[in-house]
């Protein structure tokens, strides 16, 4: 937290170029002294590039992760003018907001979720609530307190029956509820689906929740393009409105497949934006995962 506050001060007082100079040292440190993350990065890059990655490409992967975290300092302080942001599928969100109905906004550990804050400047009626597990909620609050306490988003802690009721209420109020749906707890039910040529485990809980609440799912990714450029991408995944119990399982499977396809499309399009630095393709029942 102390180092994060120092980086925040450097970045806000001396500017983004000065802060990015420090990032190179940070990225080099983790590339050198985080062997498990380094191996996971090399494994992912080999899959997405179709060959063994060079040292420069492995460094770029870590630096891209560092750059998106660094840019949170500006995004959480409302300094959107520092960025060139393109939005794909903006009308999809505009129509959803105009309908007055909420939806689940499913992302992943891919690019930057915070960059979606820029969309609020163009759609004043947009309200995004984040749903995540309690440990992550506490960690995020600590990070936000170090960067800008006033920037705390509305958070719902997952893992309890009350969380589902809270999500239902927010959807009824017309909010978009954001969930990162690419990681699972060991106790969660998962489906093994192909991603970049090999099977990986994906939790079905978010999709079951959407079916239970009979709501729509929209995919979201904020892809970092280098320098100060981002692309926010929205894609329709599923609409569980009015779905019957008999149709539920098949609809959940189809929605999950579309979500994984959207993830893979983003990896192909912006390969250095994948931020799962652990053995993602390992079977959780057979491997020690964080």
Tab-separated table of C-alpha atoms in Angstrom:
chain	number	residue	atom	x	y	z
A	1	UNK	CA	0.000	0.000	0.000
A	2	UNK	CA	2.879	2.398	0.785
A	3	UNK	CA	4.436	1.817	-2.638
A	4	UNK	CA	1.043	2.214	-4.301
A	5	UNK	CA	0.594	5.591	-2.609
A	6	UNK	CA	4.074	6.657	-3.746
A	7	UNK	CA	3.271	5.615	-7.333
A	8	UNK	CA	-0.027	7.491	-7.149
A	9	UNK	CA	1.729	10.653	-5.983
A	10	UNK	CA	4.387	10.384	-8.709
A	11	UNK	CA	1.773	9.757	-11.392
A	12	UNK	CA	-0.620	12.550	-10.412
A	13	UNK	CA	2.020	15.157	-9.588
A	14	UNK	CA	4.674	14.429	-12.214
A	15	UNK	CA	2.452	13.041	-14.961
A	16	UNK	CA	1.825	9.760	-16.735
A	17	UNK	CA	5.187	9.615	-18.596
A	18	UNK	CA	7.089	9.828	-15.298
A	19	UNK	CA	4.953	7.112	-13.742
A	20	UNK	CA	5.453	4.842	-16.758
A	21	UNK	CA	9.230	5.128	-16.408
A	22	UNK	CA	8.938	3.441	-13.011
A	23	UNK	CA	6.738	0.723	-14.552
A	24	UNK	CA	9.626	-0.630	-16.600
A	25	UNK	CA	11.572	-1.397	-13.435
A	26	UNK	CA	8.503	-2.966	-11.821
A	27	UNK	CA	7.819	-5.171	-14.864
A	28	UNK	CA	11.467	-6.238	-15.029
A	29	UNK	CA	11.404	-7.123	-11.323
A	30	UNK	CA	8.381	-9.414	-11.650
A	31	UNK	CA	9.677	-10.976	-14.858
A	32	UNK	CA	12.895	-11.811	-12.991
A	33	UNK	CA	11.605	-12.821	-9.552
A	34	UNK	CA	8.104	-14.291	-10.040
A	35	UNK	CA	8.864	-17.715	-11.568
A	36	UNK	CA	5.346	-19.188	-11.373
A	37	UNK	CA	3.809	-16.135	-13.032
A	38	UNK	CA	6.609	-16.140	-15.603
A	39	UNK	CA	5.909	-19.777	-16.501
A	40	UNK	CA	2.163	-19.118	-16.770
A	41	UNK	CA	2.809	-16.120	-19.012
A	42	UNK	CA	5.071	-18.148	-21.309
A	43	UNK	CA	2.487	-20.937	-21.498
A	44	UNK	CA	-0.288	-18.513	-22.448
A	45	UNK	CA	1.837	-16.659	-25.014
A	46	UNK	CA	2.856	-19.941	-26.634
A	47	UNK	CA	-0.826	-20.784	-27.066
A	48	UNK	CA	-1.971	-17.419	-28.402
A	49	UNK	CA	1.073	-16.740	-30.628
A	50	UNK	CA	1.395	-20.324	-31.861
A	51	UNK	CA	5.120	-20.454	-31.042
A	52	UNK	CA	7.559	-19.991	-28.199
A	53	UNK	CA	7.519	-16.319	-27.088
A	54	UNK	CA	10.657	-14.229	-27.141
A	55	UNK	CA	11.993	-12.592	-23.985
A	56	UNK	CA	10.798	-9.218	-25.317
A	57	UNK	CA	7.278	-10.587	-25.784
A	58	UNK	CA	7.250	-12.038	-22.273
A	59	UNK	CA	8.377	-8.668	-20.923
A	60	UNK	CA	5.672	-6.904	-22.942
A	61	UNK	CA	3.037	-9.169	-21.397
A	62	UNK	CA	4.049	-8.214	-17.849
A	63	UNK	CA	4.462	-4.547	-18.772
A	64	UNK	CA	0.961	-4.439	-20.288
A	65	UNK	CA	-0.435	-5.732	-16.986
A	66	UNK	CA	1.533	-3.074	-15.090
A	67	UNK	CA	0.408	-0.348	-17.505
A	68	UNK	CA	-3.304	-1.104	-17.059
A	69	UNK	CA	-2.921	-1.048	-13.269
A	70	UNK	CA	-1.017	2.241	-13.476
A	71	UNK	CA	-3.727	3.774	-15.652
A	72	UNK	CA	-6.250	3.087	-12.881
A	73	UNK	CA	-4.690	6.032	-11.051
A	74	UNK	CA	-5.975	8.366	-13.768
A	75	UNK	CA	-9.247	6.558	-14.507
A	76	UNK	CA	-10.210	6.500	-10.818
A	77	UNK	CA	-9.426	10.206	-10.570
A	78	UNK	CA	-11.574	11.060	-13.604
A	79	UNK	CA	-8.677	12.053	-15.884
A	80	UNK	CA	-10.173	10.508	-19.005
A	81	UNK	CA	-8.688	13.202	-21.240
A	82	UNK	CA	-5.342	11.390	-20.972
A	83	UNK	CA	-6.679	8.499	-23.046
A	84	UNK	CA	-7.863	7.739	-26.564
A	85	UNK	CA	-10.798	5.365	-25.989
A	86	UNK	CA	-12.749	3.604	-28.734
A	87	UNK	CA	-16.048	1.910	-27.861
A	88	UNK	CA	-17.373	-1.095	-29.783
A	89	UNK	CA	-21.007	-1.987	-29.160
A	90	UNK	CA	-21.880	1.289	-27.442
A	91	UNK	CA	-25.411	1.185	-28.865
A	92	UNK	CA	-25.938	-2.178	-27.152
A	93	UNK	CA	-25.366	-0.520	-23.773
A	94	UNK	CA	-27.373	2.578	-24.716
A	95	UNK	CA	-30.366	0.417	-25.634
A	96	UNK	CA	-30.037	-1.557	-22.397
A	97	UNK	CA	-29.935	1.600	-20.272
A	98	UNK	CA	-32.867	3.078	-22.209
A	99	UNK	CA	-34.940	-0.055	-21.581
A	100	UNK	CA	-34.777	0.553	-17.833
A	101	UNK	CA	-33.801	-3.075	-17.262
A	102	UNK	CA	-30.552	-4.187	-15.695
A	103	UNK	CA	-28.178	-6.820	-17.054
A	104	UNK	CA	-25.156	-8.833	-16.012
A	105	UNK	CA	-21.941	-7.421	-17.444
A	106	UNK	CA	-19.521	-10.357	-17.638
A	107	UNK	CA	-15.837	-9.648	-18.000
A	108	UNK	CA	-12.637	-11.484	-17.208
A	109	UNK	CA	-9.102	-10.876	-16.019
A	110	UNK	CA	-8.456	-9.359	-19.403
A	111	UNK	CA	-7.470	-5.749	-20.003
A	112	UNK	CA	-8.977	-3.048	-17.785
A	113	UNK	CA	-12.433	-3.082	-16.211
A	114	UNK	CA	-11.922	0.456	-14.860
A	115	UNK	CA	-11.794	1.965	-18.352
A	116	UNK	CA	-15.580	1.424	-18.584
A	117	UNK	CA	-15.881	4.467	-16.335
A	118	UNK	CA	-15.294	6.498	-19.492
A	119	UNK	CA	-18.632	5.255	-20.826
A	120	UNK	CA	-20.435	7.041	-18.001
A	121	UNK	CA	-19.415	10.400	-19.447
A	122	UNK	CA	-21.307	9.594	-22.656
A	123	UNK	CA	-24.238	7.807	-21.015
A	124	UNK	CA	-25.168	9.691	-17.826
A	125	UNK	CA	-27.864	7.171	-16.887
A	126	UNK	CA	-25.386	4.312	-16.748
A	127	UNK	CA	-24.909	2.683	-13.342
A	128	UNK	CA	-22.438	-0.171	-12.830
A	129	UNK	CA	-22.271	-2.263	-9.665
A	130	UNK	CA	-19.424	-4.752	-9.114
A	131	UNK	CA	-20.023	-8.193	-7.622
A	132	UNK	CA	-17.038	-10.149	-6.308
A	133	UNK	CA	-16.036	-12.458	-3.479
A	134	UNK	CA	-15.479	-10.932	-0.043
A	135	UNK	CA	-11.668	-11.261	0.009
A	136	UNK	CA	-11.415	-9.491	-3.330
A	137	UNK	CA	-13.854	-6.822	-2.148
A	138	UNK	CA	-11.639	-6.008	0.844
A	139	UNK	CA	-8.516	-5.938	-1.324
A	140	UNK	CA	-10.137	-3.680	-3.895
A	141	UNK	CA	-11.297	-1.274	-1.189
A	142	UNK	CA	-7.731	-1.098	0.153
A	143	UNK	CA	-6.380	-0.312	-3.307
A	144	UNK	CA	-9.049	2.324	-3.959
A	145	UNK	CA	-8.360	3.953	-0.588
A	146	UNK	CA	-4.717	4.289	-1.611
A	147	UNK	CA	-5.577	5.791	-5.013
A	148	UNK	CA	-8.788	7.748	-4.447
A	149	UNK	CA	-11.235	6.841	-1.636
A	150	UNK	CA	-13.976	8.863	-3.336
A	151	UNK	CA	-13.789	6.574	-6.376
A	152	UNK	CA	-15.100	3.484	-4.593
A	153	UNK	CA	-17.704	1.773	-6.779
A	154	UNK	CA	-20.786	0.113	-5.364
A	155	UNK	CA	-19.732	-3.426	-4.414
A	156	UNK	CA	-21.695	-6.594	-3.677
A	157	UNK	CA	-19.884	-9.394	-1.859
A	158	UNK	CA	-20.630	-12.765	-3.466
A	159	UNK	CA	-20.951	-16.064	-1.658
A	160	UNK	CA	-24.213	-15.609	0.279
A	161	UNK	CA	-27.933	-15.829	-0.429
A	162	UNK	CA	-28.197	-12.128	0.423
A	163	UNK	CA	-25.838	-11.357	-2.468
A	164	UNK	CA	-28.269	-12.837	-4.980
A	165	UNK	CA	-31.080	-10.736	-3.517
A	166	UNK	CA	-28.894	-7.617	-3.714
A	167	UNK	CA	-28.053	-8.339	-7.346
A	168	UNK	CA	-31.746	-8.908	-8.101
A	169	UNK	CA	-32.594	-5.539	-6.559
A	170	UNK	CA	-29.883	-3.697	-8.502
A	171	UNK	CA	-31.025	-5.275	-11.761
A	172	UNK	CA	-34.595	-4.209	-10.991
A	173	UNK	CA	-33.284	-0.656	-10.554
A	174	UNK	CA	-31.756	-0.796	-14.053
A	175	UNK	CA	-28.105	-1.185	-13.035
A	176	UNK	CA	-25.494	-3.233	-14.861
A	177	UNK	CA	-23.898	-5.713	-12.462
A	178	UNK	CA	-20.298	-6.515	-13.383
A	179	UNK	CA	-18.830	-9.950	-12.648
A	180	UNK	CA	-15.427	-11.386	-13.638
A	181	UNK	CA	-16.487	-14.843	-14.774
A	182	UNK	CA	-13.254	-16.535	-15.863
A	183	UNK	CA	-12.003	-17.804	-12.478
A	184	UNK	CA	-13.521	-20.326	-10.108
A	185	UNK	CA	-13.229	-21.380	-6.512
A	186	UNK	CA	-12.301	-25.000	-5.931
A	187	UNK	CA	-15.836	-25.732	-4.708
A	188	UNK	CA	-17.593	-24.284	-7.754
A	189	UNK	CA	-19.170	-26.311	-10.538
A	190	UNK	CA	-17.176	-25.794	-13.732
A	191	UNK	CA	-17.365	-26.848	-17.354
A	192	UNK	CA	-14.232	-27.678	-19.328
A	193	UNK	CA	-14.291	-25.779	-22.622
A	194	UNK	CA	-11.628	-25.222	-25.287
A	195	UNK	CA	-9.710	-21.955	-25.130
A	196	UNK	CA	-6.767	-21.357	-27.472
A	197	UNK	CA	-6.689	-25.026	-28.428
A	198	UNK	CA	-6.892	-26.694	-24.994
A	199	UNK	CA	-9.609	-27.295	-22.419
A	200	UNK	CA	-9.837	-24.963	-19.427
A	201	UNK	CA	-12.262	-24.808	-16.504
A	202	UNK	CA	-14.928	-22.103	-16.414
A	203	UNK	CA	-17.422	-21.643	-13.552
A	204	UNK	CA	-21.117	-21.745	-14.412
A	205	UNK	CA	-22.321	-19.824	-11.345
A	206	UNK	CA	-22.704	-16.433	-13.063
A	207	UNK	CA	-24.693	-18.022	-15.884
A	208	UNK	CA	-26.928	-19.930	-13.482
A	209	UNK	CA	-27.524	-16.680	-11.630
A	210	UNK	CA	-28.529	-14.957	-14.871
A	211	UNK	CA	-30.945	-17.783	-15.638
A	212	UNK	CA	-32.384	-17.704	-12.111
A	213	UNK	CA	-32.876	-13.933	-12.254
A	214	UNK	CA	-34.047	-14.100	-15.884
A	215	UNK	CA	-31.770	-11.322	-17.020
A	216	UNK	CA	-29.533	-10.510	-19.954
A	217	UNK	CA	-25.773	-11.143	-20.196
A	218	UNK	CA	-23.446	-8.722	-21.996
A	219	UNK	CA	-19.730	-9.398	-22.445
A	220	UNK	CA	-17.317	-6.571	-21.638
A	221	UNK	CA	-13.585	-6.103	-22.113
A	222	UNK	CA	-11.408	-2.978	-21.939
A	223	UNK	CA	-8.473	-3.846	-24.202
A	224	UNK	CA	-5.225	-1.909	-23.842
A	225	UNK	CA	-3.729	-1.058	-27.243
A	226	UNK	CA	-0.471	0.523	-26.118
A	227	UNK	CA	0.519	4.137	-25.388
A	228	UNK	CA	-2.751	5.798	-24.236
A	229	UNK	CA	-5.194	3.814	-26.407
A	230	UNK	CA	-7.994	1.517	-25.225
A	231	UNK	CA	-10.853	-0.302	-26.928
A	232	UNK	CA	-13.968	-1.048	-24.852
A	233	UNK	CA	-15.828	-3.981	-26.355
A	234	UNK	CA	-19.419	-5.020	-25.626
A	235	UNK	CA	-20.970	-8.167	-27.113
A	236	UNK	CA	-24.391	-9.797	-26.571
A	237	UNK	CA	-24.055	-13.202	-24.907
A	238	UNK	CA	-27.517	-14.349	-23.806
A	239	UNK	CA	-30.980	-13.213	-22.799
A	240	UNK	CA	-32.600	-15.390	-20.137
A	241	UNK	CA	-35.779	-13.303	-19.969
A	242	UNK	CA	-38.764	-15.639	-19.996
A	243	UNK	CA	-36.690	-18.805	-20.272
A	244	UNK	CA	-38.368	-21.953	-18.941
A	245	UNK	CA	-36.860	-24.462	-16.507
A	246	UNK	CA	-36.723	-27.069	-19.280
A	247	UNK	CA	-34.667	-24.721	-21.480
A	248	UNK	CA	-32.354	-23.518	-18.722
A	249	UNK	CA	-29.469	-26.003	-18.858
A	250	UNK	CA	-29.071	-25.825	-22.630
A	251	UNK	CA	-29.235	-22.015	-22.554
A	252	UNK	CA	-26.588	-21.839	-19.810
A	253	UNK	CA	-24.235	-24.074	-21.792
A	254	UNK	CA	-24.721	-22.013	-24.942
A	255	UNK	CA	-24.127	-18.748	-23.054
A	256	UNK	CA	-20.952	-20.089	-21.477
A	257	UNK	CA	-19.659	-21.187	-24.881
A	258	UNK	CA	-20.324	-17.698	-26.302
A	259	UNK	CA	-18.533	-16.116	-23.345
A	260	UNK	CA	-15.445	-18.294	-23.844
A	261	UNK	CA	-15.505	-17.535	-27.588
A	262	UNK	CA	-15.582	-13.804	-26.769
A	263	UNK	CA	-12.596	-14.259	-24.429
A	264	UNK	CA	-10.652	-16.062	-27.136
A	265	UNK	CA	-11.509	-13.385	-29.684
A	266	UNK	CA	-10.079	-10.733	-27.378
A	267	UNK	CA	-6.931	-12.799	-26.775
A	268	UNK	CA	-6.375	-13.132	-30.513
A	269	UNK	CA	-7.041	-9.438	-31.072
A	270	UNK	CA	-5.002	-8.092	-28.125
A	271	UNK	CA	-2.773	-10.974	-26.972
A	272	UNK	CA	-0.906	-9.150	-24.203
A	273	UNK	CA	-4.105	-8.323	-22.297
A	274	UNK	CA	-4.537	-11.758	-20.658
A	275	UNK	CA	-3.879	-11.335	-16.925
A	276	UNK	CA	-4.363	-14.807	-15.464
A	277	UNK	CA	-0.791	-15.406	-14.296
A	278	UNK	CA	-1.312	-18.945	-13.011
A	279	UNK	CA	-1.764	-22.395	-14.672
A	280	UNK	CA	-5.119	-21.527	-16.209
A	281	UNK	CA	-5.386	-24.691	-18.324
A	282	UNK	CA	-4.689	-27.078	-15.433
A	283	UNK	CA	-7.569	-29.146	-14.121
A	284	UNK	CA	-8.422	-27.741	-10.657
A	285	UNK	CA	-9.066	-31.261	-9.379
A	286	UNK	CA	-5.512	-32.293	-10.291
A	287	UNK	CA	-3.404	-29.181	-9.682
A	288	UNK	CA	-2.559	-26.770	-6.900
A	289	UNK	CA	-4.125	-23.462	-7.954
A	290	UNK	CA	-4.251	-20.148	-6.059
